[in-house]
């Protein structure tokens, strides 16, 4: 049975149950996971459990219960913790080690050493995390169940050490251990609903609270996702958490600030910029991933503003650029790019992200057009820090947005590059649509940068605020903006009113948002550890946020002196130890030193792996091929050639149906051929989107008529205006509002461009007349204001 297996002997690994308790309070989740092990063998064992965890999670507690003894883990410098663990094992003592992987901040390893024969042990870890906000303003909680194999440039294959993978093992059934999950949700605002698209759950509501439990028939074959919908979801707020102790980071009071700025005005949308789409075309992107990527890229291209510059870079073991340099966005360049989409496959081998990033950053900048990068990947790489460092070095000249595709996408990579590039990250899994996520990012990229962002505090005398992070994160309209601050100094005994103002400038307009704070010396009564969340959650989150900022700065300064590097590492280690939050340079270590006798017998190693870690190995042509050595290694020009027919495109944008080697370069060469070349795919499109011109209009032709389901002769006869493109554009917009209303978030930007074009050509006709006529022809009902604004 798959899931718990010894690497050498294939004997079952002794994990029996996982019990997870979650408290969601507002925008924050506090998670406590208990893992029960039982050694059924005649020798002591070392059990190793590797699992994914969001890189922004602050793990602050690690304990073990064995034979009635509770061993509390302490955060120590990583190498010292490892040495202490090894010494304890060698001395016959039980030991427990929890650490972040050296190569990726979202992979953690728990080692249980010298577990005596016929003995049970329970490992308990707790972490706190911010909940991401989805496009519909719901909060998303994820209990990860998937760890995808990750590509290593050193081997040209998916790379794991011996704690990660048993060679040749393939998932055949579910995990032989139980998963219990209980979630308590509470909020100052009422809860509209809680749903889960994949997990089987029971929900009991109570106004501003709710309880969620996992049903017994749930199969732990994917991430567990919960979506929490609050009322008054856009309301800004501030939460103050008092410090404990007399000195250090945890003694100062911590404030969490949440703003939701509204900058949604058309005059605050920029029409300039250089937009570079960096697309993962490695083997792991095969199937629906690359199909959705093609559709998303089409939406992306159609939504760009006229006059900007753009390029597309595909990458795998090598990288290929659509143009030698970014081209100005017009009908000619748009046509070339759309033709290239038809041959875009996941055929470039492994996953080498660093090289295409370096290639893009080496391209000369275009004056007056700020560079915006869009990285779309399933994130299966190990050189995460190198990629984040590369983006951080160029953060002043280019923003970076990123999308993680599929369950198991590396949060360390996807969030890391977005944070370093002062952009925004999104993740797509399960029933999520990639198109909606990318369009959300493009909307953010088209917003001008908010400059001069600062916080102004009104505090009692003698109290000062230290913001965390020191540099405010980027601000995007309608997007949640979170910062922390430590209040240093003595607070008054009485309740004190204070305030903080977020200010900045967008183009020539100044923005300001003020939040009132209530400060008091007595904190709210906190429940016990057994009944609810641990105290000082916000302190842990603030500490983790500061650690991440220091790590990014460390990567930026990696080329500087060793003294600077050592000093920065010490600062991270000191903060990690003070807040008891594990980091890249620290680990939790616990030693069972109270056992009266040393553990006897040769210790055997047993590997415990998540049940879905190798799920992607079954994907045809994807990770399974790379794991067994069938994929191309570094330096190869591309992956296996494909004989698949080009994806159907409209006639005037279809690619010539001849072998092109599957790459962008060959595809572009064919795209530059005569449109009437023999062998052209004449399959009409299924939506109006591929037919839109760069400036936002549509043409009245056979392709549009085929999508609308009305003969071209009738459309021409019914045309109520002199300019046929106006009539065609109104027809296309009415069709979108009617046939694709449920996907408006995906096409609203290209529709906005069409509306702008119509307004520029609104001479001698009224919106009521033309839209009304279009509705009659198409049998639709659309308000003219929806089309013309």
Coordinates of N, CA and C in Angstrom, one line a residue, residues 266 729-730 732-738 741 744 747-756 758-759 767-768 771-772 775 781-789:
X266 N -10.9 54.9 -14.2 CA -10.3 54.7 -15.6 C -9.1 55.7 -15.8
X729 N -18.4 45.5 -33.3 CA -17.9 45.6 -31.9 C -19.1 45.6 -31.0
X730 N -20.2 46.2 -31.3 CA -21.3 46.2 -30.4 C -21.9 44.8 -30.4
X732 N -20.3 42.0 -30.8 CA -19.3 41.2 -30.0 C -19.5 41.4 -28.5
X733 N -19.7 42.6 -28.1 CA -19.9 42.9 -26.7 C -21.2 42.4 -26.1
X734 N -22.2 42.5 -26.9 CA -23.5 42.0 -26.5 C -23.4 40.4 -26.4
X735 N -22.7 39.8 -27.3 CA -22.5 38.3 -27.2 C -21.7 38.0 -25.9
X736 N -20.7 38.7 -25.6 CA -19.9 38.5 -24.4 C -20.8 38.6 -23.1
X737 N -21.6 39.7 -23.1 CA -22.5 39.9 -21.9 C -23.5 38.8 -21.8
X738 N -23.9 38.2 -22.9 CA -24.9 37.2 -22.9 C -24.4 35.8 -22.7
X741 N -21.3 35.7 -19.5 CA -21.5 36.6 -18.3 C -20.9 36.0 -17.1
X744 N -17.1 37.1 -16.7 CA -16.8 38.5 -17.0 C -15.5 39.0 -16.5
X747 N -12.9 38.7 -19.2 CA -12.9 39.5 -20.5 C -13.2 40.9 -20.2
X748 N -13.4 41.4 -19.0 CA -13.9 42.7 -18.8 C -12.8 43.8 -19.2
X749 N -11.5 43.4 -19.2 CA -10.5 44.3 -19.6 C -10.5 44.5 -21.1
X750 N -10.6 43.5 -21.9 CA -10.7 43.6 -23.3 C -12.0 44.3 -23.7
X751 N -13.1 44.1 -22.9 CA -14.3 44.8 -23.2 C -14.2 46.3 -22.9
X752 N -13.4 46.6 -21.9 CA -13.2 48.0 -21.5 C -12.4 48.7 -22.7
X753 N -11.5 48.0 -23.3 CA -10.8 48.5 -24.4 C -11.7 48.8 -25.6
X754 N -12.6 47.8 -25.8 CA -13.6 48.0 -26.9 C -14.5 49.1 -26.6
X755 N -15.0 49.3 -25.4 CA -15.8 50.5 -25.1 C -15.1 51.8 -25.3
X756 N -13.9 51.9 -25.0 CA -13.1 53.1 -25.2 C -13.0 53.4 -26.7
X758 N -15.2 52.4 -29.0 CA -16.6 52.8 -29.4 C -16.8 54.3 -29.1
X759 N -16.4 54.7 -27.9 CA -16.7 56.1 -27.6 C -15.9 57.0 -28.5
X767 N -26.2 54.9 -28.4 CA -26.0 53.5 -27.8 C -27.3 52.8 -27.7
X768 N -28.4 53.5 -27.3 CA -29.7 52.8 -27.2 C -30.1 52.1 -28.5
X771 N -27.2 49.2 -29.6 CA -27.3 48.1 -28.7 C -28.6 47.4 -28.8
X772 N -29.7 48.2 -28.9 CA -31.0 47.6 -29.0 C -31.2 46.7 -30.3
X775 N -29.3 43.5 -29.8 CA -30.0 42.5 -29.0 C -31.1 41.9 -29.7
X781 N -30.7 40.3 -24.3 CA -31.2 41.5 -23.5 C -30.0 42.0 -22.7
X782 N -29.5 43.1 -23.2 CA -28.3 43.7 -22.5 C -28.6 45.2 -22.4
X783 N -28.3 45.8 -21.2 CA -28.5 47.2 -21.0 C -27.4 48.0 -21.8
X784 N -27.8 49.0 -22.6 CA -26.8 49.8 -23.3 C -25.7 50.3 -22.5
X785 N -25.9 50.7 -21.2 CA -24.9 51.2 -20.3 C -23.8 50.2 -20.1
X786 N -24.2 48.9 -20.2 CA -23.2 47.8 -19.9 C -22.2 47.8 -21.1
X787 N -22.6 48.2 -22.3 CA -21.8 48.2 -23.4 C -21.0 49.5 -23.6
X788 N -21.6 50.6 -23.4 CA -21.0 51.9 -23.7 C -20.6 52.6 -22.4
X789 N -20.9 52.0 -21.2 CA -20.5 52.6 -20.0 C -21.4 53.7 -19.5

